[in-house]
PDB file of C-alpha atoms in Angstrom:
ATOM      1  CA  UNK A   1       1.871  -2.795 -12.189  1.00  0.00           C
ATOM      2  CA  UNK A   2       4.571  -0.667 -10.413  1.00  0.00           C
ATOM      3  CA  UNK A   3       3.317   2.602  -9.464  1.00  0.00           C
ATOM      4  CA  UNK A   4       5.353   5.434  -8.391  1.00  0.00           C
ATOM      5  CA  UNK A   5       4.687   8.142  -5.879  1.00  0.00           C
ATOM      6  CA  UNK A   6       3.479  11.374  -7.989  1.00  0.00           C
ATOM      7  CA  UNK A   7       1.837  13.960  -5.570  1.00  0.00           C
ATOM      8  CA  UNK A   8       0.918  13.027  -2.137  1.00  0.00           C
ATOM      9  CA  UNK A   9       3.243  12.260   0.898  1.00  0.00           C
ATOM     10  CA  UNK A  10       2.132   9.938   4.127  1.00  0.00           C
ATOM     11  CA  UNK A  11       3.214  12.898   6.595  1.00  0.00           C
ATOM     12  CA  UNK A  12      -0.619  13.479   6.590  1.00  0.00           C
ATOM     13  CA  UNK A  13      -2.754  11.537   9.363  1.00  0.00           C
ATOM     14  CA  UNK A  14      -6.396  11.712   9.381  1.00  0.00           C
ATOM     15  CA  UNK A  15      -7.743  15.018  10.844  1.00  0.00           C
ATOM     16  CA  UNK A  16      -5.553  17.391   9.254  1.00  0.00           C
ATOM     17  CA  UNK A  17      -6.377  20.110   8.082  1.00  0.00           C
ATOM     18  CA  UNK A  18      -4.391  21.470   5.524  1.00  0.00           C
ATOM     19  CA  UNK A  19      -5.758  21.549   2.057  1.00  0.00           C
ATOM     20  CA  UNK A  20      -5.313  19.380  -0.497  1.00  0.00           C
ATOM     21  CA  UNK A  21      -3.173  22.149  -2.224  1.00  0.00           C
ATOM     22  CA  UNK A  22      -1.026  23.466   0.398  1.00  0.00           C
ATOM     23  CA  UNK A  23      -0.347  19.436   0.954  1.00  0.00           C
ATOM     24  CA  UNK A  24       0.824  18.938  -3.025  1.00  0.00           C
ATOM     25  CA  UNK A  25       3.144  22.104  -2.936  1.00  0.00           C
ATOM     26  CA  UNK A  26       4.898  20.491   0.518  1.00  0.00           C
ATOM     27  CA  UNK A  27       5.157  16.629  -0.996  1.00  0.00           C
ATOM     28  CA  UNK A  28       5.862  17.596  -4.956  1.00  0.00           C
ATOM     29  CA  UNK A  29       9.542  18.328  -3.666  1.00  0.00           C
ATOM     30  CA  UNK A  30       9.053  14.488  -1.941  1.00  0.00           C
ATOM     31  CA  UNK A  31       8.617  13.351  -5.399  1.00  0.00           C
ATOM     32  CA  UNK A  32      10.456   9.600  -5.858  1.00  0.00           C
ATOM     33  CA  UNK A  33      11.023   8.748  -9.317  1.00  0.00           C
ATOM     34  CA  UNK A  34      12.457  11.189 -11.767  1.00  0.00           C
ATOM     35  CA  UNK A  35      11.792   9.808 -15.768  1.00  0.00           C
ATOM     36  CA  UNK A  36      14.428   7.828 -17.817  1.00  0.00           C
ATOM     37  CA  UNK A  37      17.100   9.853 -20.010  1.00  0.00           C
ATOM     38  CA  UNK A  38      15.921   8.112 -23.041  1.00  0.00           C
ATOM     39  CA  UNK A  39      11.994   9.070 -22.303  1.00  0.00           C
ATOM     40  CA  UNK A  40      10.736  11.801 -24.416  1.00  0.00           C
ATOM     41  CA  UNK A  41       9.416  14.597 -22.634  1.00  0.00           C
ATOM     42  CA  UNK A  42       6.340  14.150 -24.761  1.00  0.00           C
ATOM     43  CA  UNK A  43       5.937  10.472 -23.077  1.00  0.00           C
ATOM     44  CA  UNK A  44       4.687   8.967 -20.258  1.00  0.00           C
ATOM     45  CA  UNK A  45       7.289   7.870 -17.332  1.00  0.00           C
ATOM     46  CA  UNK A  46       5.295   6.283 -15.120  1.00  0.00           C
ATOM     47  CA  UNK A  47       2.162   5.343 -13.532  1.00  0.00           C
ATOM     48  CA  UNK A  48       1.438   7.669 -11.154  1.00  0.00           C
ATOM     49  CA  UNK A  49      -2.112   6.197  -9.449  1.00  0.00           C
ATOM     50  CA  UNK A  50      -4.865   4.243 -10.137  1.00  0.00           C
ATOM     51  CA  UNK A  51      -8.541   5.271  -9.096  1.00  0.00           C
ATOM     52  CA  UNK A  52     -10.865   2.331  -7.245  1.00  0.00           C
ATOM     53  CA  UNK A  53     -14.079   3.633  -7.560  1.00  0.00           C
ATOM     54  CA  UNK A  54     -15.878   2.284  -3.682  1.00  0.00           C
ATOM     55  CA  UNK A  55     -18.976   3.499  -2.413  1.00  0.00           C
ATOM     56  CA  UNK A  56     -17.613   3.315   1.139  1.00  0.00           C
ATOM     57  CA  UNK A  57     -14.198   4.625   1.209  1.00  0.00           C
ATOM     58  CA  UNK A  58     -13.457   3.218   5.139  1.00  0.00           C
ATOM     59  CA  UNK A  59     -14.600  -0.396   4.344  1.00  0.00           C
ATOM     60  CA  UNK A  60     -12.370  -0.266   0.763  1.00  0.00           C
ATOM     61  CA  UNK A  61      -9.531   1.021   3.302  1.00  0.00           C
ATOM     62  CA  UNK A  62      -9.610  -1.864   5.670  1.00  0.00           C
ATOM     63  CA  UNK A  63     -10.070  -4.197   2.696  1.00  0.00           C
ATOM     64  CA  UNK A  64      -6.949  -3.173   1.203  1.00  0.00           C
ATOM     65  CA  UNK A  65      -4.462  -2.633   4.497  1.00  0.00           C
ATOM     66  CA  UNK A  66      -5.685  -5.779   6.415  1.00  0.00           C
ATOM     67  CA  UNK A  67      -6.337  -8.387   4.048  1.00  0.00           C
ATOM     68  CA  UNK A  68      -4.534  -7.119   0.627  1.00  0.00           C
ATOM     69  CA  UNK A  69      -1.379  -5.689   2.540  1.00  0.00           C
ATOM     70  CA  UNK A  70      -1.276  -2.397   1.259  1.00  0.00           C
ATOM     71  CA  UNK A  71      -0.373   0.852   3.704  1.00  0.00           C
ATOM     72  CA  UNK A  72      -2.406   3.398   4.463  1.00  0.00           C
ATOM     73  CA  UNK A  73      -0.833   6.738   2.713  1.00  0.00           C
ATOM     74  CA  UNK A  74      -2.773  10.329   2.626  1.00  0.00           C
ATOM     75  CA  UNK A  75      -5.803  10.594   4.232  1.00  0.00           C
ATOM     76  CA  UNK A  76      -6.755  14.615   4.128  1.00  0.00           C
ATOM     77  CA  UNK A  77     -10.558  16.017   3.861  1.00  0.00           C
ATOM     78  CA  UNK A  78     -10.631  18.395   1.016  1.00  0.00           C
ATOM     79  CA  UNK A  79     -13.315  20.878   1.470  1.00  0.00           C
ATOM     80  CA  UNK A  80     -16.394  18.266   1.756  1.00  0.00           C
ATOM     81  CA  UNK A  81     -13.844  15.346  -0.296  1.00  0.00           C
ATOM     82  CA  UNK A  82     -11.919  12.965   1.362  1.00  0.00           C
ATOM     83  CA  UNK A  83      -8.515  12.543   0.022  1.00  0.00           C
ATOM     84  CA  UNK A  84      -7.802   8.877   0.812  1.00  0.00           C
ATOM     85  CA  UNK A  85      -4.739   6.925  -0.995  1.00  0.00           C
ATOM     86  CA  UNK A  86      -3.097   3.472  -0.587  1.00  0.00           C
ATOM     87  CA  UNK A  87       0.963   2.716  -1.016  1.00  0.00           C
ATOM     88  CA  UNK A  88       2.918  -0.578  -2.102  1.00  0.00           C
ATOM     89  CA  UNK A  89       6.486  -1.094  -1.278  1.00  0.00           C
ATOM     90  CA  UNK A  90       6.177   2.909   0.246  1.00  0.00           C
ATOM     91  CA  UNK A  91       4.967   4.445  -2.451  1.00  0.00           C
ATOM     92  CA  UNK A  92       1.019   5.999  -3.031  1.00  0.00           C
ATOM     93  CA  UNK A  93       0.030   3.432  -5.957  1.00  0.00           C
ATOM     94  CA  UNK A  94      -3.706   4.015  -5.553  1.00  0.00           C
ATOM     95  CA  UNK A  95      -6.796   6.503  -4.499  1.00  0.00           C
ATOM     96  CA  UNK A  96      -9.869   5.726  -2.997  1.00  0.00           C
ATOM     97  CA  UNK A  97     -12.488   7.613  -4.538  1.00  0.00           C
ATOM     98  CA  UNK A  98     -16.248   7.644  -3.283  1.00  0.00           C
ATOM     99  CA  UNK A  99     -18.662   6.796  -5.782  1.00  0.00           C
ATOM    100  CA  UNK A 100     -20.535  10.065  -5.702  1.00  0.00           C
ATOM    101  CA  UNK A 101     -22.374  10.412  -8.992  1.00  0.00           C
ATOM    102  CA  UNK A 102     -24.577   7.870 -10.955  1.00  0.00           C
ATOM    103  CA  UNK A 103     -21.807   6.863 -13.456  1.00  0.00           C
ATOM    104  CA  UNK A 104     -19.050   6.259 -10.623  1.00  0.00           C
ATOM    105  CA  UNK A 105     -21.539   4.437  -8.861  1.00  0.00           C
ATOM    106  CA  UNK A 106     -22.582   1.944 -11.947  1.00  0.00           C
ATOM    107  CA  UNK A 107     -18.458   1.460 -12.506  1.00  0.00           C
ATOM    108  CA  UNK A 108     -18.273   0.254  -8.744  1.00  0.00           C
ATOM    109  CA  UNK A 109     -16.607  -3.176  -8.968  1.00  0.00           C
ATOM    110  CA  UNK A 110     -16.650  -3.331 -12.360  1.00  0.00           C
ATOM    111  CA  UNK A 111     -13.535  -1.293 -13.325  1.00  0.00           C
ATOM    112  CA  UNK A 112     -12.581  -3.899 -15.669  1.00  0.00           C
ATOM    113  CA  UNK A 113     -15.705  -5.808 -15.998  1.00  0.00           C
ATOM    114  CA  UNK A 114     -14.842  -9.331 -15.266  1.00  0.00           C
ATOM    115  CA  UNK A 115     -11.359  -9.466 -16.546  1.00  0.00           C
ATOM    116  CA  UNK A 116      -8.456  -8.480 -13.780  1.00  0.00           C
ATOM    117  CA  UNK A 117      -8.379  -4.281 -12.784  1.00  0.00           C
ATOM    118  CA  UNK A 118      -4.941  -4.577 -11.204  1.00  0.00           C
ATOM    119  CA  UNK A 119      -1.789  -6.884 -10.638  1.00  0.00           C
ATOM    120  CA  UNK A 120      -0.281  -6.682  -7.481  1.00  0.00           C
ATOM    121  CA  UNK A 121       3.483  -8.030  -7.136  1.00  0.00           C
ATOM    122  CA  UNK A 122       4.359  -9.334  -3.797  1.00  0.00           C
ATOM    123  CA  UNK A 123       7.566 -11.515  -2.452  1.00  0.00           C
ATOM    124  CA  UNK A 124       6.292 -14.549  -2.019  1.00  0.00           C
ATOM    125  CA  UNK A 125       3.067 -15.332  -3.253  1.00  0.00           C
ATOM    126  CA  UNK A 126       2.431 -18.837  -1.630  1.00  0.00           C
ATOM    127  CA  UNK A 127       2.079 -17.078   2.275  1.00  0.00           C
ATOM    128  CA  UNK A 128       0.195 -14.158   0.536  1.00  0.00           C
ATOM    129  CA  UNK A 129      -2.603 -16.507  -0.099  1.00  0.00           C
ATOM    130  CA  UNK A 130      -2.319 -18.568   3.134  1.00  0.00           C
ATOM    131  CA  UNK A 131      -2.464 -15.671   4.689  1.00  0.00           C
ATOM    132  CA  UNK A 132      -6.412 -14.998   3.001  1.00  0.00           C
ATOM    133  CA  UNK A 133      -7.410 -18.395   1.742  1.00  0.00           C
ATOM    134  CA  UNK A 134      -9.390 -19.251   4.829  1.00  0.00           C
ATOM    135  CA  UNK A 135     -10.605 -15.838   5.544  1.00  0.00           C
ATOM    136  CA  UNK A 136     -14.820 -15.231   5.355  1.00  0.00           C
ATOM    137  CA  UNK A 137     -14.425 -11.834   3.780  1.00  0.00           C
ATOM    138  CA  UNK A 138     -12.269 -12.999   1.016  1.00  0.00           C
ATOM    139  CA  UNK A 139     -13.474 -14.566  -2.442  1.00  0.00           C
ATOM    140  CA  UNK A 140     -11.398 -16.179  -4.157  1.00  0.00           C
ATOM    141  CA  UNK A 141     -11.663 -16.057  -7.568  1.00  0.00           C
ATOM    142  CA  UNK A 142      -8.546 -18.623  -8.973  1.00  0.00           C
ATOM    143  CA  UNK A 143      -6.957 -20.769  -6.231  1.00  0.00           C
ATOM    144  CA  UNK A 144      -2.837 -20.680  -5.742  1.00  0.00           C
ATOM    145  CA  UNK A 145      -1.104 -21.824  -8.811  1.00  0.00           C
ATOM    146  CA  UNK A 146       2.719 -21.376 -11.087  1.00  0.00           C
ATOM    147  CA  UNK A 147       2.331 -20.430 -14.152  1.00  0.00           C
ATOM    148  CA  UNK A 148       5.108 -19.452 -16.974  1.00  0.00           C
ATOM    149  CA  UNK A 149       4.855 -15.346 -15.509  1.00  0.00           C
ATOM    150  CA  UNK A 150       5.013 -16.319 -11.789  1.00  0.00           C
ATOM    151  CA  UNK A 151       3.027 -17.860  -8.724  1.00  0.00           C
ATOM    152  CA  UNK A 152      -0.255 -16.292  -7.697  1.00  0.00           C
ATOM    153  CA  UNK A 153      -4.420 -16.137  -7.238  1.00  0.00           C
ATOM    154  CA  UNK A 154      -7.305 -14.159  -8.092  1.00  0.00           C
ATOM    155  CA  UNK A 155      -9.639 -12.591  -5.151  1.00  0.00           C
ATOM    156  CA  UNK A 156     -12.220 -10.046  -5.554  1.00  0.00           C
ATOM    157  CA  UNK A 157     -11.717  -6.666  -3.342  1.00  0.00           C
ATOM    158  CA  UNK A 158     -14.639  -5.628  -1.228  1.00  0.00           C
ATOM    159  CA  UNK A 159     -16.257  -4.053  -3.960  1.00  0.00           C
ATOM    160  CA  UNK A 160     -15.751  -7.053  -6.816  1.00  0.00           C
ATOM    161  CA  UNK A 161     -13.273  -5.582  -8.387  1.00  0.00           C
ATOM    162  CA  UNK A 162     -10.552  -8.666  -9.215  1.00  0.00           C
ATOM    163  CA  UNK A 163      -7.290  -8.641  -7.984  1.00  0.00           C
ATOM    164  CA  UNK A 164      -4.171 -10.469  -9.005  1.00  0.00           C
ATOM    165  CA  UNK A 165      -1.726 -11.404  -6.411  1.00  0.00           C
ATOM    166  CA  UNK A 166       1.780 -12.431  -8.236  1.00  0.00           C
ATOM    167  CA  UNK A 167       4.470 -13.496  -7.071  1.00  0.00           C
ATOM    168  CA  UNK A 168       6.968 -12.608 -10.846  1.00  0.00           C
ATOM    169  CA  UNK A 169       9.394 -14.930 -12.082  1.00  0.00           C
ATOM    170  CA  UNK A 170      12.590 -13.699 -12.768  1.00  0.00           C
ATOM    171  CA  UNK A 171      13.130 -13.751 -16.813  1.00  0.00           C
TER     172      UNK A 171
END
């Protein structure tokens, strides 16, 4: 899954203050991917987030900076919401929403029910999963292995939502 940055900029740190409106306005003009020529205006262009659904949004942001390798990217309080969002390679490619109502709450690790809920591309996929294999708050899910698309394993994120760390073959 490549994911672009669509709204949000990381020149917010936790604390601020500014809205989450006054915030879009500044980073829209940030914005790093323009669409294709040959993409109708009537079509999609890219991804711009995906939502995981956690019902602790601090725990789900440790998860995902100190074991997954993602960045932290906005993290701005919006009235009584927090506005929390994760980058790959720089850009935001995901927002951490708290489970706040009885249906987010029954979707909470179970964005995809057993099958995969994201693919995550990284450089070298063999020292991504020495670099977790061993550690107590990981599960894996499918050990290390090459297959036809690339190199990678399966772990579960903090919440049991199952990731897919790839390393892609060229084709």
């Amino acid at each position: 899954i490549h994911c672009a940055l669509f709204i949000m900029s990381d020149s917010t740190e936790a604390g601020d203050k500014r809205t989450l409106e006054g915030h879009a306005e500044e980073s829209e003009a940030k914005r790093v991917k323009t669409p294709e020529a040959s993409t109708p205006d009537d079509k999609v262009f890219e991804v711009g987030m995906v939502t995981i659904l956690t019902n602790d949004q601090e725990a789900t942001l440790n998860f995902y900076v100190n074991k997954v390798g993602l960045e932290k990217g906005s993290d701005v309080m919006w009235g009584t919401t927090r506005w929390l969002t994760l980058k790959a390679g720089g850009q935001e490619a995901f927002t951490v929403v708290l489970a706040d109502t009885d249906d987010k709450k029954a979707a909470v690790g179970k964005q995809a029910g057993s099958h995969v809920f994201t693919v995550l591309h990284v450089k070298d996929g063999a020292a991504a999963y020495a670099r977790v294999k061993d550690d107590s708050d990981v599960v894996i899910t499918q050990e290390y292995k090459d297959e036809f698309w690339g190199k990678g394993f399966c772990m579960k994120d903090d919440n049991g939502n199952v990731l897919y760390m790839m390393e892609p073959k060229a084709h």
